[in-house]
């Protein structure tokens, strides 16, 4: 039992030598021989190269159990994703995957809700969910935000969320926002539009974030949103422990680590850490959109979030970023029905407004669910037709 970390490596050295550099730097070695080590350290704590795949520049490093406090994610990351990124002998290095031993996974409670729970709440058992990010991303007052949320809800979205830069500014405090938005979502429900999630962004500093989560729920929030890369995995775990509502996990800043295919950190280990720490949904990129990611990497994240993992509840992947109704089918072909497809501009930029935009997105999802080509479905659904015409030339999928 040990932790296996997979790296993509480019170096003048052989892959085995490069792997050994990583293994030593991150376990018991340094740049020169030291005279302070002991037999126990060398025998029990020394990481080794498990395997190499020369065709793909892949090295797997085996880190012994005793190196870790498995319930301490910052400590785990300081080993598997620590100094190694700066080693000058490595031209490029990217953490591609982490394989945790079962006993490590069992130290985490994971999400409190699974995909089935989320889908049942919004009565979407057999289809993907549709979500929206209120736009403009900042500037609307709580009342104005709630009006946009209401239009989106009656248009048919399942989830409304804040954008990542909206937190608790003077013009739109989070408590006022929750109260106003939930009031309008209750109104939509009374009018027969069913339940809608509202993910209020409680991202803040560590002495504040749990209070914000608890306060938001006390004021009626049925979901909270947190940005995991900027606040950290420990913050996510604390939030998930503190409140019983689902936790929507956004990943602003991730591309600083994930974008370069040769250096940094893949979205896959990030997805696993989010599942351990209790996220119920996680942004994993879009197959087609303004910031579309690596298709293979999205597939791997989808697999890591949704399939059995030592009894942890599963996590709903989120496709987001530049999506409009014309891109829905391509994203769903990749994700399948267990995902949320989100649109900000792709809903609030509809020529006939937010309600029509929400209808158009929902129609695009219905078309995919019924296996009808989007363009054909648009012949009998006017909001969708308008959306397809409007965005015909933007980010058209191949
Ligand atoms: C989408 C949006 C999201 C990003 C991030 O707005 O605000 O923050 O797209 O998504 P719009 P991801 O729909 O107007 O582009 O992390 O999944 O790339
Ligand atoms: Mg955003």
CSV table of C-alpha atoms and ligand atoms in Angstrom, one decimal:
chain,number,residue,atom,x,y,z
A,1,UNK,CA,0.0,0.0,0.0
A,2,UNK,CA,1.4,3.3,-1.1
A,3,UNK,CA,0.5,6.3,-3.2
A,4,UNK,CA,1.3,6.2,-6.9
A,5,UNK,CA,1.8,9.5,-8.7
A,6,UNK,CA,2.0,9.7,-12.5
A,7,UNK,CA,4.0,12.4,-14.1
A,8,UNK,CA,4.7,13.5,-17.7
A,9,UNK,CA,8.4,14.4,-17.8
A,10,UNK,CA,10.7,16.0,-20.3
A,11,UNK,CA,14.4,16.0,-19.4
A,12,UNK,CA,17.9,15.6,-20.8
A,13,UNK,CA,18.2,12.7,-18.4
A,14,UNK,CA,16.7,9.3,-19.0
A,15,UNK,CA,13.1,8.9,-17.7
A,16,UNK,CA,14.3,6.6,-15.0
A,17,UNK,CA,16.9,9.1,-13.8
A,18,UNK,CA,14.4,11.9,-14.0
A,19,UNK,CA,11.9,9.8,-12.0
A,20,UNK,CA,14.6,9.1,-9.4
A,21,UNK,CA,15.2,12.9,-9.1
A,22,UNK,CA,11.6,13.5,-8.4
A,23,UNK,CA,11.3,10.6,-6.0
A,24,UNK,CA,14.3,11.6,-4.0
A,25,UNK,CA,13.5,15.4,-3.8
A,26,UNK,CA,10.0,14.7,-2.7
A,27,UNK,CA,10.9,12.0,-0.1
A,28,UNK,CA,14.3,11.8,1.6
A,29,UNK,CA,16.9,13.4,-0.7
A,30,UNK,CA,18.3,16.7,-1.6
A,31,UNK,CA,20.8,18.1,-4.1
A,32,UNK,CA,23.8,16.5,-2.3
A,33,UNK,CA,24.5,13.6,-0.1
A,34,UNK,CA,23.8,14.4,3.6
A,35,UNK,CA,25.3,12.7,6.7
A,36,UNK,CA,22.3,13.0,8.9
A,37,UNK,CA,20.2,10.2,7.4
A,38,UNK,CA,19.5,6.9,9.2
A,39,UNK,CA,18.8,3.3,8.0
A,40,UNK,CA,15.2,3.6,9.0
A,41,UNK,CA,14.7,6.7,6.8
A,42,UNK,CA,16.4,5.1,3.8
A,43,UNK,CA,14.3,1.9,4.2
A,44,UNK,CA,10.9,3.2,5.1
A,45,UNK,CA,10.5,6.7,3.6
A,46,UNK,CA,12.4,6.6,0.3
A,47,UNK,CA,10.2,7.0,-2.8
A,48,UNK,CA,11.1,4.9,-5.8
A,49,UNK,CA,10.4,4.8,-9.5
A,50,UNK,CA,7.5,2.3,-10.0
A,51,UNK,CA,7.5,2.3,-13.9
A,52,UNK,CA,8.2,4.3,-17.0
A,53,UNK,CA,6.5,4.6,-20.3
A,54,UNK,CA,9.1,5.9,-22.8
A,55,UNK,CA,6.7,6.3,-25.7
A,56,UNK,CA,4.6,8.8,-23.7
A,57,UNK,CA,7.2,10.3,-21.4
A,58,UNK,CA,5.4,9.0,-18.4
A,59,UNK,CA,7.0,8.2,-15.0
A,60,UNK,CA,5.1,6.6,-12.1
A,61,UNK,CA,6.6,7.3,-8.7
A,62,UNK,CA,5.8,5.1,-5.7
A,63,UNK,CA,5.6,7.1,-2.4
A,64,UNK,CA,5.6,5.0,0.7
A,65,UNK,CA,2.7,5.3,3.1
A,66,UNK,CA,4.7,6.4,6.0
A,67,UNK,CA,5.6,9.7,4.2
A,68,UNK,CA,2.0,10.8,4.5
A,69,UNK,CA,-0.6,12.1,6.8
A,70,UNK,CA,-3.4,10.9,4.6
A,71,UNK,CA,-6.0,13.1,6.1
A,72,UNK,CA,-3.9,16.3,5.5
A,73,UNK,CA,-4.2,17.3,1.8
A,74,UNK,CA,-1.8,20.3,2.0
A,75,UNK,CA,0.8,17.8,3.3
A,76,UNK,CA,0.0,15.3,0.5
A,77,UNK,CA,0.4,18.0,-2.1
A,78,UNK,CA,3.6,19.3,-0.7
A,79,UNK,CA,5.0,15.8,-1.6
A,80,UNK,CA,3.4,14.8,-4.9
A,81,UNK,CA,3.1,18.3,-6.2
A,82,UNK,CA,5.8,20.1,-4.4
A,83,UNK,CA,9.4,21.3,-5.2
A,84,UNK,CA,9.5,19.0,-8.2
A,85,UNK,CA,8.0,21.6,-10.6
A,86,UNK,CA,11.0,23.9,-10.1
A,87,UNK,CA,13.8,21.3,-10.5
A,88,UNK,CA,16.1,22.8,-13.1
A,89,UNK,CA,17.1,19.4,-14.5
A,90,UNK,CA,13.5,18.8,-15.6
A,91,UNK,CA,12.5,20.8,-18.7
A,92,UNK,CA,8.8,20.1,-18.1
A,93,UNK,CA,6.9,18.0,-15.6
A,94,UNK,CA,3.2,17.6,-15.2
A,95,UNK,CA,1.3,15.7,-12.5
A,96,UNK,CA,-1.2,13.6,-14.5
A,97,UNK,CA,-2.8,11.3,-11.9
A,98,UNK,CA,-2.8,10.3,-8.2
A,99,UNK,CA,-3.7,6.7,-7.2
A,100,UNK,CA,-4.6,6.8,-3.5
A,101,UNK,CA,-4.6,3.6,-1.4
A,102,UNK,CA,-8.0,2.6,-0.1
A,103,UNK,CA,-7.2,3.4,3.5
A,104,UNK,CA,-6.5,7.0,2.5
A,105,UNK,CA,-9.8,7.4,0.6
A,106,UNK,CA,-11.6,5.9,3.6
A,107,UNK,CA,-10.4,8.8,5.8
A,108,UNK,CA,-12.6,11.1,3.9
A,109,UNK,CA,-16.4,11.5,4.0
A,110,UNK,CA,-16.7,12.8,0.4
A,111,UNK,CA,-19.8,14.5,-0.8
A,112,UNK,CA,-23.0,14.5,1.3
A,113,UNK,CA,-25.2,14.2,-1.8
A,114,UNK,CA,-24.8,12.1,-4.9
A,115,UNK,CA,-25.8,12.8,-8.5
A,116,UNK,CA,-29.2,11.0,-8.0
A,117,UNK,CA,-30.0,13.3,-5.1
A,118,UNK,CA,-29.3,16.4,-7.1
A,119,UNK,CA,-31.3,15.3,-10.1
A,120,UNK,CA,-34.3,14.2,-7.9
A,121,UNK,CA,-34.4,17.7,-6.3
A,122,UNK,CA,-35.0,19.4,-9.7
A,123,UNK,CA,-37.0,16.5,-11.1
A,124,UNK,CA,-34.4,15.7,-13.8
A,125,UNK,CA,-33.9,12.0,-13.3
A,126,UNK,CA,-33.3,11.1,-16.9
A,127,UNK,CA,-31.6,14.2,-18.4
A,128,UNK,CA,-28.7,16.5,-17.9
A,129,UNK,CA,-29.2,19.6,-15.7
A,130,UNK,CA,-29.1,23.1,-17.2
A,131,UNK,CA,-27.5,25.9,-15.2
A,132,UNK,CA,-26.9,29.6,-15.5
A,133,UNK,CA,-24.3,32.1,-14.2
A,134,UNK,CA,-26.0,35.4,-13.6
A,135,UNK,CA,-24.5,38.1,-15.9
A,136,UNK,CA,-23.1,40.7,-15.8
A,137,UNK,CA,-20.8,38.9,-13.4
A,138,UNK,CA,-20.8,41.9,-11.0
A,139,UNK,CA,-22.8,45.1,-10.5
A,140,UNK,CA,-26.5,44.0,-10.1
A,141,UNK,CA,-28.1,44.7,-6.8
A,142,UNK,CA,-29.7,41.8,-4.8
A,143,UNK,CA,-33.1,42.7,-6.2
A,144,UNK,CA,-31.9,42.9,-9.7
A,145,UNK,CA,-30.0,39.6,-9.3
A,146,UNK,CA,-33.2,38.0,-8.1
A,147,UNK,CA,-35.2,39.2,-11.1
A,148,UNK,CA,-32.7,37.7,-13.4
A,149,UNK,CA,-32.8,34.5,-11.4
A,150,UNK,CA,-36.6,34.4,-11.6
A,151,UNK,CA,-36.6,34.8,-15.4
A,152,UNK,CA,-34.0,32.0,-15.7
A,153,UNK,CA,-36.1,29.7,-13.3
A,154,UNK,CA,-39.3,30.2,-15.2
A,155,UNK,CA,-37.5,29.6,-18.4
A,156,UNK,CA,-36.5,26.2,-17.1
A,157,UNK,CA,-33.0,26.2,-15.6
A,158,UNK,CA,-32.3,23.8,-12.7
A,159,UNK,CA,-29.4,25.8,-11.2
A,160,UNK,CA,-28.6,29.5,-10.9
A,161,UNK,CA,-25.2,30.5,-9.6
A,162,UNK,CA,-23.1,33.6,-8.9
A,163,UNK,CA,-20.1,34.3,-10.9
A,164,UNK,CA,-16.7,33.8,-9.3
A,165,UNK,CA,-15.9,37.5,-8.8
A,166,UNK,CA,-19.2,38.2,-7.0
A,167,UNK,CA,-18.8,37.6,-3.3
A,168,UNK,CA,-19.9,40.2,-0.6
A,169,UNK,CA,-19.2,43.6,-2.2
A,170,UNK,CA,-21.1,46.6,-1.0
A,171,UNK,CA,-23.4,46.7,-4.0
A,172,UNK,CA,-24.6,43.1,-3.5
A,173,UNK,CA,-24.1,41.5,-0.1
A,174,UNK,CA,-24.4,37.7,0.0
A,175,UNK,CA,-27.1,37.6,2.7
A,176,UNK,CA,-29.3,40.1,0.9
A,177,UNK,CA,-28.7,38.2,-2.3
A,178,UNK,CA,-29.7,34.9,-0.9
A,179,UNK,CA,-32.9,36.3,0.7
A,180,UNK,CA,-33.9,38.0,-2.5
A,181,UNK,CA,-33.1,35.2,-4.9
A,182,UNK,CA,-34.7,32.5,-2.8
A,183,UNK,CA,-37.9,34.6,-2.5
A,184,UNK,CA,-38.1,34.7,-6.3
A,185,UNK,CA,-37.3,31.0,-6.7
A,186,UNK,CA,-40.1,30.2,-4.2
A,187,UNK,CA,-42.4,32.4,-6.3
A,188,UNK,CA,-41.4,30.5,-9.4
A,189,UNK,CA,-42.1,27.2,-7.5
A,190,UNK,CA,-45.5,28.4,-6.4
A,191,UNK,CA,-46.3,29.2,-10.0
A,192,UNK,CA,-45.5,25.6,-10.9
A,193,UNK,CA,-41.9,25.7,-12.1
A,194,UNK,CA,-40.5,23.3,-9.6
A,195,UNK,CA,-37.3,23.5,-7.5
A,196,UNK,CA,-34.3,25.5,-8.6
A,197,UNK,CA,-30.9,25.4,-6.9
A,198,UNK,CA,-29.2,28.7,-6.1
A,199,UNK,CA,-25.4,28.4,-5.5
A,200,UNK,CA,-24.4,31.6,-3.6
A,201,UNK,CA,-20.7,32.3,-3.8
A,202,UNK,CA,-19.3,32.2,-0.2
A,203,UNK,CA,-15.6,32.2,-1.3
A,204,UNK,CA,-13.7,34.2,1.2
A,205,UNK,CA,-10.7,34.0,3.6
A,206,UNK,CA,-10.4,31.0,6.0
A,207,UNK,CA,-11.5,32.9,9.1
A,208,UNK,CA,-14.8,33.8,7.3
A,209,UNK,CA,-15.8,31.1,4.9
A,210,UNK,CA,-17.5,28.7,7.2
A,211,UNK,CA,-19.5,31.5,8.8
A,212,UNK,CA,-20.6,32.6,5.3
A,213,UNK,CA,-21.7,29.1,4.4
A,214,UNK,CA,-23.7,28.7,7.6
A,215,UNK,CA,-25.2,32.2,7.3
A,216,UNK,CA,-26.2,31.6,3.7
A,217,UNK,CA,-28.0,28.4,4.6
A,218,UNK,CA,-29.7,30.0,7.6
A,219,UNK,CA,-31.0,32.6,5.2
A,220,UNK,CA,-32.5,30.0,2.9
A,221,UNK,CA,-29.6,29.0,0.4
A,222,UNK,CA,-30.1,25.5,-0.9
A,223,UNK,CA,-26.6,25.3,-2.3
A,224,UNK,CA,-23.3,27.1,-1.7
A,225,UNK,CA,-20.5,27.8,-4.2
A,226,UNK,CA,-16.8,27.9,-3.5
A,227,UNK,CA,-13.7,28.4,-5.6
A,228,UNK,CA,-11.4,25.6,-4.6
A,229,UNK,CA,-8.1,26.6,-6.1
A,230,UNK,CA,-8.0,30.0,-4.5
A,231,UNK,CA,-9.5,28.9,-1.1
A,232,UNK,CA,-7.9,25.4,-0.9
A,233,UNK,CA,-9.1,21.9,-0.4
A,234,UNK,CA,-9.2,22.3,3.4
A,235,UNK,CA,-11.7,25.1,3.1
A,236,UNK,CA,-13.9,22.9,0.9
A,237,UNK,CA,-13.7,20.1,3.4
A,238,UNK,CA,-14.7,22.5,6.2
A,239,UNK,CA,-17.6,23.8,4.3
A,240,UNK,CA,-18.8,20.4,3.4
A,241,UNK,CA,-18.7,19.4,7.0
A,242,UNK,CA,-20.4,22.5,8.2
A,243,UNK,CA,-23.5,22.6,6.0
A,244,UNK,CA,-25.8,20.0,4.7
A,245,UNK,CA,-26.6,21.6,1.3
A,246,UNK,CA,-24.7,20.6,-1.9
A,247,UNK,CA,-21.5,22.4,-2.6
A,248,UNK,CA,-20.9,23.7,-6.1
A,249,UNK,CA,-17.1,23.8,-6.8
A,250,UNK,CA,-15.8,26.4,-9.2
A,251,UNK,CA,-12.1,26.4,-10.2
A,252,UNK,CA,-11.0,29.9,-11.0
A,253,UNK,CA,-7.2,30.1,-11.6
A,254,UNK,CA,-7.0,26.4,-12.5
A,255,UNK,CA,-5.7,27.1,-16.0
A,256,UNK,CA,-2.4,28.4,-14.5
A,257,UNK,CA,-1.8,24.8,-13.6
A,258,UNK,CA,-3.9,22.8,-16.1
A,259,UNK,CA,-3.6,24.6,-19.4
A,260,UNK,CA,0.0,23.6,-20.4
A,261,UNK,CA,-0.1,19.9,-21.5
A,262,UNK,CA,3.6,19.5,-20.6
A,263,UNK,CA,4.0,21.3,-17.3
A,264,UNK,CA,1.7,21.8,-14.3
A,265,UNK,CA,-1.1,19.7,-12.9
A,266,UNK,CA,-3.9,17.9,-14.7
A,267,UNK,CA,-7.5,18.4,-13.8
A,268,UNK,CA,-7.7,14.7,-12.9
A,269,UNK,CA,-5.9,14.8,-9.5
A,270,UNK,CA,-7.8,18.0,-8.7
A,271,UNK,CA,-11.1,16.2,-9.4
A,272,UNK,CA,-10.1,13.4,-7.0
A,273,UNK,CA,-9.2,15.8,-4.3
A,274,UNK,CA,-12.5,17.7,-4.7
A,275,UNK,CA,-14.4,14.4,-4.4
A,276,UNK,CA,-12.5,13.5,-1.2
A,277,UNK,CA,-13.2,16.9,0.3
A,278,UNK,CA,-17.0,16.9,-0.4
A,279,UNK,CA,-17.7,18.9,-3.5
A,280,UNK,CA,-21.0,17.8,-5.1
A,281,UNK,CA,-20.4,19.4,-8.5
A,282,UNK,CA,-17.1,20.4,-10.1
A,283,UNK,CA,-16.3,22.4,-13.2
A,284,UNK,CA,-14.3,20.1,-15.4
A,285,UNK,CA,-14.3,22.1,-18.7
A,286,UNK,CA,-16.2,22.0,-21.9
A,287,UNK,CA,-15.7,19.9,-25.0
A,288,UNK,CA,-16.7,22.9,-27.0
A,289,UNK,CA,-16.7,26.5,-25.6
A,290,UNK,CA,-14.6,29.6,-25.0
A,291,UNK,CA,-12.1,27.7,-22.8
A,292,UNK,CA,-12.5,24.2,-24.0
A,293,UNK,CA,-10.1,21.7,-22.5
A,294,UNK,CA,-8.3,18.5,-23.4
A,295,UNK,CA,-10.9,16.0,-24.4
A,296,UNK,CA,-9.0,13.0,-22.9
A,297,UNK,CA,-8.6,14.9,-19.6
A,298,UNK,CA,-12.3,15.7,-19.4
A,299,UNK,CA,-13.1,12.1,-20.0
A,300,UNK,CA,-10.7,11.0,-17.2
A,301,UNK,CA,-12.3,13.6,-14.8
A,302,UNK,CA,-15.8,12.4,-15.7
A,303,UNK,CA,-14.7,8.8,-14.9
A,304,UNK,CA,-13.0,9.8,-11.6
A,305,UNK,CA,-16.0,11.8,-10.4
A,306,UNK,CA,-18.9,9.6,-11.4
A,307,UNK,CA,-17.7,5.9,-10.9
A,308,UNK,CA,-17.5,3.9,-7.7
A,309,UNK,CA,-14.6,4.9,-5.4
A,310,UNK,CA,-14.4,3.0,-2.2
A,311,UNK,CA,-18.0,3.9,-1.3
A,312,UNK,CA,-17.8,7.7,-1.7
A,313,UNK,CA,-20.8,9.4,-3.2
A,314,UNK,CA,-20.3,10.5,-6.8
A,315,UNK,CA,-19.9,14.1,-8.1
A,316,UNK,CA,-21.7,15.9,-11.0
A,317,UNK,CA,-19.3,17.3,-13.6
A,318,UNK,CA,-20.1,20.8,-14.9
A,319,UNK,CA,-19.5,22.0,-18.4
A,320,UNK,CA,-19.1,25.8,-18.5
A,321,UNK,CA,-17.5,28.6,-20.3
A,322,UNK,CA,-18.7,30.1,-23.6
A,323,UNK,CA,-21.5,27.6,-24.0
A,324,UNK,CA,-24.7,28.5,-25.9
A,325,UNK,CA,-27.5,26.3,-27.2
A,326,UNK,CA,-25.6,25.6,-30.5
A,327,UNK,CA,-22.8,23.9,-28.4
A,328,UNK,CA,-25.0,21.9,-26.1
A,329,UNK,CA,-25.2,18.7,-28.2
A,330,UNK,CA,-21.4,18.5,-28.6
A,331,UNK,CA,-20.8,18.9,-24.9
A,332,UNK,CA,-23.5,16.3,-24.1
A,333,UNK,CA,-22.1,13.8,-26.6
A,334,UNK,CA,-18.9,14.0,-24.4
A,335,UNK,CA,-20.4,14.2,-21.0
A,336,UNK,CA,-23.5,12.1,-21.4
A,337,UNK,CA,-26.6,12.8,-19.2
A,338,UNK,CA,-24.8,13.0,-15.9
A,339,UNK,CA,-23.6,16.6,-16.0
A,340,UNK,CA,-24.7,20.2,-15.7
A,341,UNK,CA,-24.5,22.3,-18.8
A,342,UNK,CA,-24.1,25.9,-17.8
A,343,UNK,CA,-24.4,29.1,-19.8
A,344,UNK,CA,-24.0,32.8,-18.8
A,345,UNK,CA,-23.7,34.8,-22.0
A,346,UNK,CA,-25.4,31.9,-23.8
A,347,UNK,CA,-28.6,32.6,-21.8
A,348,UNK,CA,-28.6,36.3,-20.8
A,349,UNK,CA,-27.3,37.3,-24.3
A,350,UNK,CA,-30.4,35.8,-26.1
A,351,UNK,CA,-31.9,38.5,-28.3
A,352,UNK,CA,-35.3,38.1,-26.5
A,353,UNK,CA,-33.9,38.1,-22.9
A,354,UNK,CA,-33.1,35.7,-20.1
A,355,UNK,CA,-36.3,33.8,-20.0
A,356,UNK,CA,-36.1,33.0,-23.7
A,357,UNK,CA,-32.4,32.2,-23.3
A,358,UNK,CA,-33.2,29.7,-20.6
A,359,UNK,CA,-35.9,28.2,-22.7
A,360,UNK,CA,-33.5,27.9,-25.7
A,361,UNK,CA,-30.9,26.1,-23.5
A,362,UNK,CA,-33.5,23.8,-22.1
A,363,UNK,CA,-34.8,23.0,-25.6
A,364,UNK,CA,-31.3,22.2,-26.7
A,365,UNK,CA,-30.9,19.8,-23.8
A,366,UNK,CA,-34.4,18.3,-24.6
A,367,UNK,CA,-33.4,17.8,-28.2
A,368,UNK,CA,-30.3,15.9,-27.2
A,369,UNK,CA,-32.2,13.8,-24.7
A,370,UNK,CA,-34.7,12.9,-27.4
A,371,UNK,CA,-31.9,12.2,-29.9
A,372,UNK,CA,-33.2,14.9,-32.2
A,373,UNK,CA,-30.6,17.1,-34.0
A,374,UNK,CA,-30.6,20.6,-32.5
A,375,UNK,CA,-31.3,22.3,-35.8
A,376,UNK,CA,-34.3,20.0,-36.5
A,377,UNK,CA,-35.7,20.6,-33.0
A,378,UNK,CA,-35.4,24.4,-33.5
A,379,UNK,CA,-37.9,24.2,-36.4
A,380,UNK,CA,-40.6,23.8,-33.8
A,381,UNK,CA,-39.1,25.7,-30.9
A,382,UNK,CA,-38.8,29.4,-31.6
A,383,UNK,CA,-36.5,30.4,-28.7
A,384,UNK,CA,-34.0,27.8,-29.8
A,385,UNK,CA,-34.2,28.9,-33.4
A,386,UNK,CA,-33.5,32.5,-32.5
A,387,UNK,CA,-30.5,31.4,-30.4
A,388,UNK,CA,-29.0,29.2,-33.2
A,389,UNK,CA,-29.4,32.1,-35.7
A,390,UNK,CA,-27.9,34.6,-33.2
A,391,UNK,CA,-24.8,32.6,-32.3
A,392,UNK,CA,-24.4,30.8,-35.6
A,393,UNK,CA,-20.9,32.1,-36.2
A,394,UNK,CA,-19.6,31.9,-32.6
A,395,UNK,CA,-17.4,29.0,-31.6
A,396,UNK,CA,-19.1,26.7,-34.0
A,397,UNK,CA,-18.2,23.1,-33.3
A,398,UNK,CA,-16.4,21.1,-36.0
B,1,LIG,C1,-19.1,31.0,-17.7
B,1,LIG,C2,-18.4,31.4,-16.4
B,1,LIG,C3,-17.5,30.4,-15.7
B,1,LIG,C4,-16.4,29.9,-16.6
B,1,LIG,C5,-15.6,28.8,-15.9
B,1,LIG,O1,-19.7,32.2,-18.3
B,1,LIG,O2,-18.6,32.5,-15.9
B,1,LIG,O3,-16.9,31.0,-14.7
B,1,LIG,O4,-16.8,29.6,-17.8
B,1,LIG,O5,-15.9,27.5,-16.4
B,1,LIG,P1,-20.2,32.2,-19.8
B,1,LIG,P2,-14.9,26.3,-16.4
B,1,LIG,O6,-21.2,31.0,-20.0
B,1,LIG,O7,-20.8,33.5,-20.1
B,1,LIG,O8,-18.9,31.9,-20.6
B,1,LIG,O9,-14.1,26.4,-15.2
B,1,LIG,O10,-15.7,25.1,-16.5
B,1,LIG,O11,-14.1,26.5,-17.6
B,2,LIG,MG1,-17.5,32.7,-14.3
